Short mmCIF file of C-alpha atoms and ligand atoms in Angstrom, two decimals:
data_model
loop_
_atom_site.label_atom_id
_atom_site.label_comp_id
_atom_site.label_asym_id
_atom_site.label_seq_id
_atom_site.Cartn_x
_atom_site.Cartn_y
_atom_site.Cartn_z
CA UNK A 1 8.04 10.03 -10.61
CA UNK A 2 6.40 13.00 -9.46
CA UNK A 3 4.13 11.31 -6.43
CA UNK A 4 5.74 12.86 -3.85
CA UNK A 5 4.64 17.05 -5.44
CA UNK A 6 1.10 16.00 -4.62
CA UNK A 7 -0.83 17.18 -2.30
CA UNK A 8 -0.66 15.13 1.21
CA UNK A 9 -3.25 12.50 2.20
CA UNK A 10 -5.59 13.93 4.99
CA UNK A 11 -3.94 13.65 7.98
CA UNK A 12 -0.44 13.02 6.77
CA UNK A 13 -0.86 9.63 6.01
CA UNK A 14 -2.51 7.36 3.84
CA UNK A 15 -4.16 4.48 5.58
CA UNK A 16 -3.70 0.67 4.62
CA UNK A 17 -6.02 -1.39 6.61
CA UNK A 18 -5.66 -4.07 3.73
CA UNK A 19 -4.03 -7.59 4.98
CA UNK A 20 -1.14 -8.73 2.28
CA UNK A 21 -2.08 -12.02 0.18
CA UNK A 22 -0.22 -14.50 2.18
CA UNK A 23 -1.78 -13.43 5.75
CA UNK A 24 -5.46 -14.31 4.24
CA UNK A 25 -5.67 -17.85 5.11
CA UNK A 26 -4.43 -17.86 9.20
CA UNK A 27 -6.28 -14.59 9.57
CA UNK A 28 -9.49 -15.98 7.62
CA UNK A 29 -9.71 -19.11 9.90
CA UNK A 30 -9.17 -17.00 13.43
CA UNK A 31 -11.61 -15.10 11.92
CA UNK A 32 -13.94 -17.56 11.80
CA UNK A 33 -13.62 -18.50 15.88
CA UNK A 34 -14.87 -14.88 16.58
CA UNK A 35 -18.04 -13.23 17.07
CA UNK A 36 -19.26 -11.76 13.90
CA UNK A 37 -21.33 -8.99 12.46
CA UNK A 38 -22.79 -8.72 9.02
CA UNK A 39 -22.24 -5.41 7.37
CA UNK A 40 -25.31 -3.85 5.78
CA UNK A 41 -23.79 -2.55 2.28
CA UNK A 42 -23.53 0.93 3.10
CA UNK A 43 -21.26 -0.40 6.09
CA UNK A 44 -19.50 -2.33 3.63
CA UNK A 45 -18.82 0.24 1.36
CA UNK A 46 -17.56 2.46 4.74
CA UNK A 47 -15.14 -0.52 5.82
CA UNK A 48 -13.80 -0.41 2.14
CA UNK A 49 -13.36 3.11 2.25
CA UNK A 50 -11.84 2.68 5.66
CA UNK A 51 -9.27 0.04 4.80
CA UNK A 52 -7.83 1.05 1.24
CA UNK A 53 -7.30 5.02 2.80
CA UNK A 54 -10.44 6.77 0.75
CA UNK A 55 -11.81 8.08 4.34
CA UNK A 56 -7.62 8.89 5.92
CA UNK A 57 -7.21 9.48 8.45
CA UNK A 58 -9.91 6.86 10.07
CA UNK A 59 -8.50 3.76 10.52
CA UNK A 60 -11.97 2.32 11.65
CA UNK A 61 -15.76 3.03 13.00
CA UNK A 62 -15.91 6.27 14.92
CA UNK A 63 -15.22 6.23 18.63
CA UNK A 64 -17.96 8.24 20.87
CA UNK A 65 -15.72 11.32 21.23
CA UNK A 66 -14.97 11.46 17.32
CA UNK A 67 -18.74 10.88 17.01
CA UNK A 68 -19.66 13.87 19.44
CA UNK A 69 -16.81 15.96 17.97
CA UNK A 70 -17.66 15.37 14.47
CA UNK A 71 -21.23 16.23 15.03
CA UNK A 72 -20.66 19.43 17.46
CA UNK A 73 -17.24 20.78 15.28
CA UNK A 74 -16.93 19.07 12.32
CA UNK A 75 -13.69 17.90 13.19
CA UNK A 76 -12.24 14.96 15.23
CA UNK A 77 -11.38 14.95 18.60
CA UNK A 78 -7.61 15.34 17.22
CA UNK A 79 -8.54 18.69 15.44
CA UNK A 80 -8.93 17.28 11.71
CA UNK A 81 -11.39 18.16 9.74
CA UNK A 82 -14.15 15.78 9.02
CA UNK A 83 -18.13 16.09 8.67
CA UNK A 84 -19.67 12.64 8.69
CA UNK A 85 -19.70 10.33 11.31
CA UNK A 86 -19.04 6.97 10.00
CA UNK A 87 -20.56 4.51 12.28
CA UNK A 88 -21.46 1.00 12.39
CA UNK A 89 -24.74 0.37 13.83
CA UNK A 90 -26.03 -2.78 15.20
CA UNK A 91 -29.19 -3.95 17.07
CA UNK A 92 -29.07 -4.47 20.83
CA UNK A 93 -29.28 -8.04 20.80
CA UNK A 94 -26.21 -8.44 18.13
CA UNK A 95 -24.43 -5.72 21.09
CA UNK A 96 -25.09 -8.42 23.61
CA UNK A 97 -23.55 -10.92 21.89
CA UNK A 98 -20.32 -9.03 20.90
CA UNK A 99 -20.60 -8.14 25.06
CA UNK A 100 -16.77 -7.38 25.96
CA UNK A 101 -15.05 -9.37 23.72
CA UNK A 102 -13.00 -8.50 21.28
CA UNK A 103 -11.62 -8.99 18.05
CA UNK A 104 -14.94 -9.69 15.92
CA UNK A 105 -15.51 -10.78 12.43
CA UNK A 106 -17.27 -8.80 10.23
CA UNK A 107 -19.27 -10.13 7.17
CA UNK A 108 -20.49 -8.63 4.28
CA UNK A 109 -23.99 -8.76 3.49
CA UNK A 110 -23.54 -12.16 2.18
CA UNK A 111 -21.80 -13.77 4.68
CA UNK A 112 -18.74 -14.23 3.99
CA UNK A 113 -16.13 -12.86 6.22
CA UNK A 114 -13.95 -10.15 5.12
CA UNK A 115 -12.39 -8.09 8.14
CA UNK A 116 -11.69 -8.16 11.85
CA UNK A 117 -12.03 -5.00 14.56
CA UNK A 118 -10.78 -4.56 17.67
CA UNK A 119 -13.70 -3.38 19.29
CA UNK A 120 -12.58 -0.30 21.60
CA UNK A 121 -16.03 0.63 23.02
CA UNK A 122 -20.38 -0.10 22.88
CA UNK A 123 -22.24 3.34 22.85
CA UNK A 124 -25.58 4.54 22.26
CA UNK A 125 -26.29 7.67 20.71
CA UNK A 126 -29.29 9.85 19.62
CA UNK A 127 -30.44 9.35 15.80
CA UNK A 128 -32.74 12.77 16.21
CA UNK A 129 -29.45 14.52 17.32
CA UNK A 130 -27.43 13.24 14.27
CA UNK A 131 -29.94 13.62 12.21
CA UNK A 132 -30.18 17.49 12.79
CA UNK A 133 -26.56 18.12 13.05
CA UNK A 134 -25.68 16.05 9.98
CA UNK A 135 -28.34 16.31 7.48
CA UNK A 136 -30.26 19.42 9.07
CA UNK A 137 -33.44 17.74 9.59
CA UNK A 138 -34.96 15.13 11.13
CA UNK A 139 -37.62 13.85 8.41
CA UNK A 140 -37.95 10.50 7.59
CA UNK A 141 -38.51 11.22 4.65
CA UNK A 142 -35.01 12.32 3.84
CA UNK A 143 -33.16 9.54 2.32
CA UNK A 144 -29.95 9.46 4.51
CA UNK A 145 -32.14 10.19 7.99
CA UNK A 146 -34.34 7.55 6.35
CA UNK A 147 -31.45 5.16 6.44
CA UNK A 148 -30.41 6.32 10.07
CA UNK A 149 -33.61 5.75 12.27
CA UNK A 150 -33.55 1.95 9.75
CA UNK A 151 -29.79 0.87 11.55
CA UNK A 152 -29.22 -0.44 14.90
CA UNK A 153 -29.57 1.27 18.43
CA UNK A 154 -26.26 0.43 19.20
CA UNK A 155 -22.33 1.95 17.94
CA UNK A 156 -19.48 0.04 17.96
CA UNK A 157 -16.30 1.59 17.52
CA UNK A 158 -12.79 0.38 16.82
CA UNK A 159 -9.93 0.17 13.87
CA UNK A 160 -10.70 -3.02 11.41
CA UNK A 161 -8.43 -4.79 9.46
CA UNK A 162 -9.48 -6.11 5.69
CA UNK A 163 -8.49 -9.53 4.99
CA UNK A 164 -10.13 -9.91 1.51
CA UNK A 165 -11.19 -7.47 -0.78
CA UNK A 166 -14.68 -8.75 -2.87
CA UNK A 167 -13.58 -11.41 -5.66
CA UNK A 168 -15.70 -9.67 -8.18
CA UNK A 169 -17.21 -6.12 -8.15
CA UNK A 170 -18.93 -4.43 -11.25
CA UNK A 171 -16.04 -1.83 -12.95
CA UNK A 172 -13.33 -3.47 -11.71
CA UNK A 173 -11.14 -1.68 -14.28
CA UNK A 174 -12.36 1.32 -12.78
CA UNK A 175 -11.43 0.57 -9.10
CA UNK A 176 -8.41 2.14 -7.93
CA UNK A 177 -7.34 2.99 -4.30
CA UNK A 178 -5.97 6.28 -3.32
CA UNK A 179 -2.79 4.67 -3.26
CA UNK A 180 -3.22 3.83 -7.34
CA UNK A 181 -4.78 7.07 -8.37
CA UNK A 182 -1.45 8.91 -6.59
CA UNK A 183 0.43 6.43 -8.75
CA UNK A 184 -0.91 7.14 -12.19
CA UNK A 185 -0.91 10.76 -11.39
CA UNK A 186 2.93 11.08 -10.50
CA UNK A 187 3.20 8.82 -13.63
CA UNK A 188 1.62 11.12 -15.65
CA UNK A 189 3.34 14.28 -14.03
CA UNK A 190 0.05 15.74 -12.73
CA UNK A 191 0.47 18.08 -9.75
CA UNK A 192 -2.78 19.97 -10.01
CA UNK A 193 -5.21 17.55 -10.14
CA UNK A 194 -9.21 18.46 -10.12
CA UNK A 195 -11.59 15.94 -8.47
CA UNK A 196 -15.21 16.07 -9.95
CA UNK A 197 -17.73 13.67 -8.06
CA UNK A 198 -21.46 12.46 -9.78
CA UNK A 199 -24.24 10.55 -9.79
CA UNK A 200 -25.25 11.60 -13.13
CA UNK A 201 -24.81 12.23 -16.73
CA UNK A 202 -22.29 14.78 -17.61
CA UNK A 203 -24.52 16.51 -19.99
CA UNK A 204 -22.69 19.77 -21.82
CA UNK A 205 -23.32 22.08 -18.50
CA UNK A 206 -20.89 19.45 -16.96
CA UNK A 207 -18.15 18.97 -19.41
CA UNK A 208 -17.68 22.83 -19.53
CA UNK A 209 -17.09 22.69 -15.76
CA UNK A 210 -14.92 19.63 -16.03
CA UNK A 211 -12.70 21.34 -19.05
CA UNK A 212 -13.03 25.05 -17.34
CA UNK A 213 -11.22 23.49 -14.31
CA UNK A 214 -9.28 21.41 -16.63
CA UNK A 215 -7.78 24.74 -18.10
CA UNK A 216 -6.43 25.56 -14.66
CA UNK A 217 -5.03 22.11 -13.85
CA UNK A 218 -2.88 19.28 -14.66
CA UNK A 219 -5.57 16.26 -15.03
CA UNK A 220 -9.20 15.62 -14.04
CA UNK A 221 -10.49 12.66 -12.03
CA UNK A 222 -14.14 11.93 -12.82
CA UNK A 223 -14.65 10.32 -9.89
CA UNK A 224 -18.81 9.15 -10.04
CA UNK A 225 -20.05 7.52 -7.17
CA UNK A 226 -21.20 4.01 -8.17
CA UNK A 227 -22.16 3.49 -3.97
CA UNK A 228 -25.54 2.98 -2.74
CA UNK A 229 -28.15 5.67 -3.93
CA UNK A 230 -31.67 6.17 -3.95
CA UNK A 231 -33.29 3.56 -6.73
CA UNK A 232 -34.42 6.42 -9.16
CA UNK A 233 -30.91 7.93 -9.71
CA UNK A 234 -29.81 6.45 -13.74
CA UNK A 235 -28.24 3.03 -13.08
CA UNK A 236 -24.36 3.06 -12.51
CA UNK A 237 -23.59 1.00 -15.57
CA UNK A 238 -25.52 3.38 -17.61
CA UNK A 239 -23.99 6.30 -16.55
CA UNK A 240 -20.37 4.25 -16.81
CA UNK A 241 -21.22 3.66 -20.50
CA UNK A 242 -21.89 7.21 -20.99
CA UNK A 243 -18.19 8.69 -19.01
CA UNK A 244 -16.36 6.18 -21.43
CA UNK A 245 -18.35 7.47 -25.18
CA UNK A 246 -17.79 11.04 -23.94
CA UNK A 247 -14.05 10.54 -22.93
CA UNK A 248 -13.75 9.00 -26.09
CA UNK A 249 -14.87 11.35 -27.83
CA UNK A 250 -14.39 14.71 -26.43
CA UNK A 251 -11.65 14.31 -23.85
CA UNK A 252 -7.95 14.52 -24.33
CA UNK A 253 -7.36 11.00 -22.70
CA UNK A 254 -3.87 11.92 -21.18
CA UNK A 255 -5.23 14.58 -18.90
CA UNK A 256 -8.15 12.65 -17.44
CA UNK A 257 -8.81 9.75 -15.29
CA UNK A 258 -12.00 7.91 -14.96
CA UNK A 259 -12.28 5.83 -11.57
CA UNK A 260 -15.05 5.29 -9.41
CA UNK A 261 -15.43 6.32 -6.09
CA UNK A 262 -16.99 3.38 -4.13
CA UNK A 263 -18.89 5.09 -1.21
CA UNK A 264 -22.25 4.99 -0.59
CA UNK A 265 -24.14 8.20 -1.08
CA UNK A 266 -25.68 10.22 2.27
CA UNK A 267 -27.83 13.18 0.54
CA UNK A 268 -26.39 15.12 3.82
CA UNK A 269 -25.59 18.11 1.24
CA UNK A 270 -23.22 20.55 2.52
CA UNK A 271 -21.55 18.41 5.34
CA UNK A 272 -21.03 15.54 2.57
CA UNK A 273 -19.45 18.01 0.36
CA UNK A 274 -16.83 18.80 3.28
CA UNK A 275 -16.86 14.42 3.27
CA UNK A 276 -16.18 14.39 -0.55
CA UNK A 277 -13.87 16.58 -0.88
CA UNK A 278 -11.29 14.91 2.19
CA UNK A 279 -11.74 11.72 0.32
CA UNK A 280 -10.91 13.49 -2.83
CA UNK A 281 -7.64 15.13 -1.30
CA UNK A 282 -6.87 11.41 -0.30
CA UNK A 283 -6.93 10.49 -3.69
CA UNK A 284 -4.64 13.10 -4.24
CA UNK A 285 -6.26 15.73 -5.82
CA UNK A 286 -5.19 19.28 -4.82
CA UNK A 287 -8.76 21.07 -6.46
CA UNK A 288 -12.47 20.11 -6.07
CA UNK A 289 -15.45 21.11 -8.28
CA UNK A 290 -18.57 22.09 -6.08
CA UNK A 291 -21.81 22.65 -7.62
CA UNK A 292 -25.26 23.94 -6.56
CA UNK A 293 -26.97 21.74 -4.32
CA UNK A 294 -23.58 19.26 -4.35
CA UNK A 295 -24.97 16.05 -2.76
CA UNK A 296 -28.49 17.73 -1.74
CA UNK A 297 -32.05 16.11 -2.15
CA UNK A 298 -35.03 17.46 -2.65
CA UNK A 299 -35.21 21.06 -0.82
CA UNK A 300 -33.25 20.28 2.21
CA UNK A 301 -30.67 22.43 1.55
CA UNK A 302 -29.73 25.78 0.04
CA UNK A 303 -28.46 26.40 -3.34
CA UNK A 304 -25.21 27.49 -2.44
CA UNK A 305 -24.78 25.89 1.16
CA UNK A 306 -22.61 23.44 0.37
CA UNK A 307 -20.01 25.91 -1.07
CA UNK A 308 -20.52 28.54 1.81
CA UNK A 309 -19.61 25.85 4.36
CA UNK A 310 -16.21 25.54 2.56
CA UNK A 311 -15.81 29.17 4.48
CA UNK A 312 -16.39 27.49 7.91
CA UNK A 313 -12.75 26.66 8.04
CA UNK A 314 -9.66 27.48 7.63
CA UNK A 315 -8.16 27.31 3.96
CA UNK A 316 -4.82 25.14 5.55
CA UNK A 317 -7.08 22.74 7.22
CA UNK A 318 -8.90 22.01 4.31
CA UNK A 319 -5.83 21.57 2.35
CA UNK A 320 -8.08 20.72 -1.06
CA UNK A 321 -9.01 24.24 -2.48
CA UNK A 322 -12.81 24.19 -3.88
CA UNK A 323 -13.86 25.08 -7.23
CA UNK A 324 -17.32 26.93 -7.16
CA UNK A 325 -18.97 26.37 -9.94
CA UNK A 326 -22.99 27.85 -10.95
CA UNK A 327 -25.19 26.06 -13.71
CA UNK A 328 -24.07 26.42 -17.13
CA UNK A 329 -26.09 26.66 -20.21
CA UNK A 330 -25.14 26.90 -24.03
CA UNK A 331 -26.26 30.45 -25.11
CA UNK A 332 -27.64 30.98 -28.73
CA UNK A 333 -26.61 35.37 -28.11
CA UNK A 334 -23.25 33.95 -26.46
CA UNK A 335 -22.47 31.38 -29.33
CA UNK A 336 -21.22 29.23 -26.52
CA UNK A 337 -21.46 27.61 -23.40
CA UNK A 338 -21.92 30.31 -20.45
CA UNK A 339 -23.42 30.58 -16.65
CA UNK A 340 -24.87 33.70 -15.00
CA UNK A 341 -21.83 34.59 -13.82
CA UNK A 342 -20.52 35.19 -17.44
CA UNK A 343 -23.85 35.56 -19.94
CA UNK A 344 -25.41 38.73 -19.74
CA UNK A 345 -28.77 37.63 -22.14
CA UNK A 346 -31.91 36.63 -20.41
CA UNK A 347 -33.47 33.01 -20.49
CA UNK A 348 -34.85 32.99 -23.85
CA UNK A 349 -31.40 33.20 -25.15
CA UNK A 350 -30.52 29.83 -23.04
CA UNK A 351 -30.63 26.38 -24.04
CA UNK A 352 -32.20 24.43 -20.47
CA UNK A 353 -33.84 21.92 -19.89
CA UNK A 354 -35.44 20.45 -16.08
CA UNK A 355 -33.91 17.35 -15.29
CA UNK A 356 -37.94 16.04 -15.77
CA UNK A 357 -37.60 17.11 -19.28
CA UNK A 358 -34.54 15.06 -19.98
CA UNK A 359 -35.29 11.97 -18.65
CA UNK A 360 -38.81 12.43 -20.10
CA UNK A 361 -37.19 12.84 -23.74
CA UNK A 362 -34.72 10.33 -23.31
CA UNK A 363 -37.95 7.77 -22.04
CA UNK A 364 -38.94 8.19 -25.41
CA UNK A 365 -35.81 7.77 -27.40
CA UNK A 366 -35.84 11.35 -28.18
CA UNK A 367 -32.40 12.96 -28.74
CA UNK A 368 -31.97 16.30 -26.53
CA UNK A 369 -30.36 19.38 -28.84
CA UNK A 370 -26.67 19.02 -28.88
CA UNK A 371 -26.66 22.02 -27.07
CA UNK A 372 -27.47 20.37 -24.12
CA UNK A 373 -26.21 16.73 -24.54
CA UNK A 374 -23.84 15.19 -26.95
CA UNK A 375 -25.98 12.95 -29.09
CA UNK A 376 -23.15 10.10 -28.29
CA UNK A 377 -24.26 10.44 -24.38
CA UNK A 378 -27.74 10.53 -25.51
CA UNK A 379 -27.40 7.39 -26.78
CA UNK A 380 -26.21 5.34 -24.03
CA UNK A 381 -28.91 6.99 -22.01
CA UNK A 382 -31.94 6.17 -24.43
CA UNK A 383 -30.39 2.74 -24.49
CA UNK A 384 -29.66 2.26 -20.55
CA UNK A 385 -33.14 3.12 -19.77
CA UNK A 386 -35.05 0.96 -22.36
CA UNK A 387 -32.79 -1.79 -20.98
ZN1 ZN B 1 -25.42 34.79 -23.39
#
């Protein structure tokens, strides 16, 4: 075992919020004496994160100085680095009935209960504020300030503790908590590990990225976000389907790891890039790829402003170092894949296609050139979306 030549959770320490099997039942039927409050599913997905260690150090929703800290510095109040204020917002009158007491149950958005928090304070806040200090704008019609001015008026802050994790979630063979990806990778004697985050097809532009880092590192966690996202992103079984047929086919299988990284997405662009890659580092990865636009929508952000905020701190802070990457492109001149940064031909030479073009070709069960997608991929996609 090699677990311990990875790179540190943030923090120092990996959280476990999770209650052990035989606790459940006692702590299932206090639960159900308390005042409780039904997650929405983003809040779900956070109290997931939360409890298993993807978002270490928190141990719970934000308190009102890590919430004023995170949004003024981009760090907690202790001096770690994090960008997004993970909250859990509730409406006035559910405030008045938590009042001062404390432990509450919390639901999921079925109903069934699945943690406790100690409830360590009630604050309000300003959604305009957050708005411009985490996603740089305060337009509604911005997906993740969208979602913000839609939650409660109220914050309540405090650690949680998971009782039971959900009995069935879609790629469960894919769900593994920071604590199991650290595992397998000290199993498989990875030290270097790259973390590569999506909510799309890897299309050939992506796989060179993937297998460029790959060249520098021990193994590669393709780590797509199967959270909440906005209803026109491909479906997250489709884009499942299409990881597996390219592993398969193209992949070395020993040197990469396919898991899915359950959070829900926020669109807040270069502050959730900060966000990914701590959760990454917790999954013990020591490298992260960033993109263009990583985690932007629309034209809310720069092109490259969610790699130039990497520069906003301090290397050893960070501990995860960032892989920049540009858009790639097979070149007919170059006789190979290639990016601005290493094809000196002009466009005529590239093979491109607009995101609109793909998805129109693949609407009609066209094929893109294999130039730009493995026909395998292709496949699954023409397939997913007829489905
Ligand atoms: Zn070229």
């Amino acid at each position: 075992m090699t677990i311990d030549k990875l790179i540190a959770p943030h923090g120092g320490v990996l959280v476990d919020r999770v209650l052990g099997h035989d606790a459940q039942p006692a702590a299932l039927a206090a639960a159900s004496r308390l005042p409780a409050v039904r997650l929405s599913s983003v809040q779900y997905s956070d109290a997931l994160c939360i409890a298993t260690g993807v978002f270490s150090p928190l141990t719970g929703f934000v308190s009102s100085t890590d919430y004023q800290s995170i949004l003024d510095t981009m760090h907690l109040a202790n001096g770690l680095v994090w960008s997004i204020p993970v909250t859990l917002a509730v409406s006035p009158q559910a405030a008045s009935v938590i009042g001062t007491r404390s432990p509450i149950a919390l639901e999921d958005p079925g109903g069934r209960i699945v943690a406790t928090m100690e409830v360590t304070e009630t604050f309000s806040y300003d959604k305009q504020r957050e708005a411009l200090a985490v996603y740089r704008t305060e337009e509604s019609a911005h997906p993740g300030v969208a979602r913000l001015y839609g939650q409660g008026e109220v914050l309540i802050a405090g650690p949680i503790t998971l009782i039971e994790r959900p009995p069935s979630e879609p790629f469960a063979t894919f769900r593994r908590d920071p604590a199991d990806t650290r595992r397998l990778f000290g199993e498989r004697g990875w030290r270097r590990v790259v973390g590569f985050q999506t909510r799309n097809p890897v299309h050939r532009a992506h796989e060179y990225i993937q297998k460029a880092a790959l060249e520098m590192c021990d193994g590669l966690l393709l780590n797509p976000l199967v959270g909440e996202t906005k209803s026109d992103d491909i479906s997250a079984a489709t884009r499942m389907a299409s990881y597996q047929v390219l592993i398969d086919n193209y992949y070395p299988k020993d040197r990469v790891l396919l898991s899915v990284f359950p959070a829900a997405m926020r669109y807040a662009g270069p502050r959730e890039a900060i966000f990914h890659a701590m959760a990454r580092k917790n999954y013990g990865c020591s490298h992260f790829i960033v993109g263009r636009d990583h985690a932007g929508v629309g034209s809310y952000y720069g092109t490259y402003d969610a790699q130039k905020i990497f520069d906003e701190f301090d290397p050893d802070e960070l501990g995860i170092t960032p892989l920049f990457f540009e858009h790639t492109f097979f070149c007919r001149n170059c006789g190979g894949m290639a990016s601005t940064k290493t094809c000196p031909h002009d466009g005529s030479s590239r093979v491109t296609l607009s995101g609109t073009q793909v998805r129109e070709m693949l609407t009609k069960g066209q094929i893109p050139p294999p130039e730009f997608t493995r026909a395998e991929v292709a496949r699954v996609l023409i397939d997913g979306m007829r489905a």
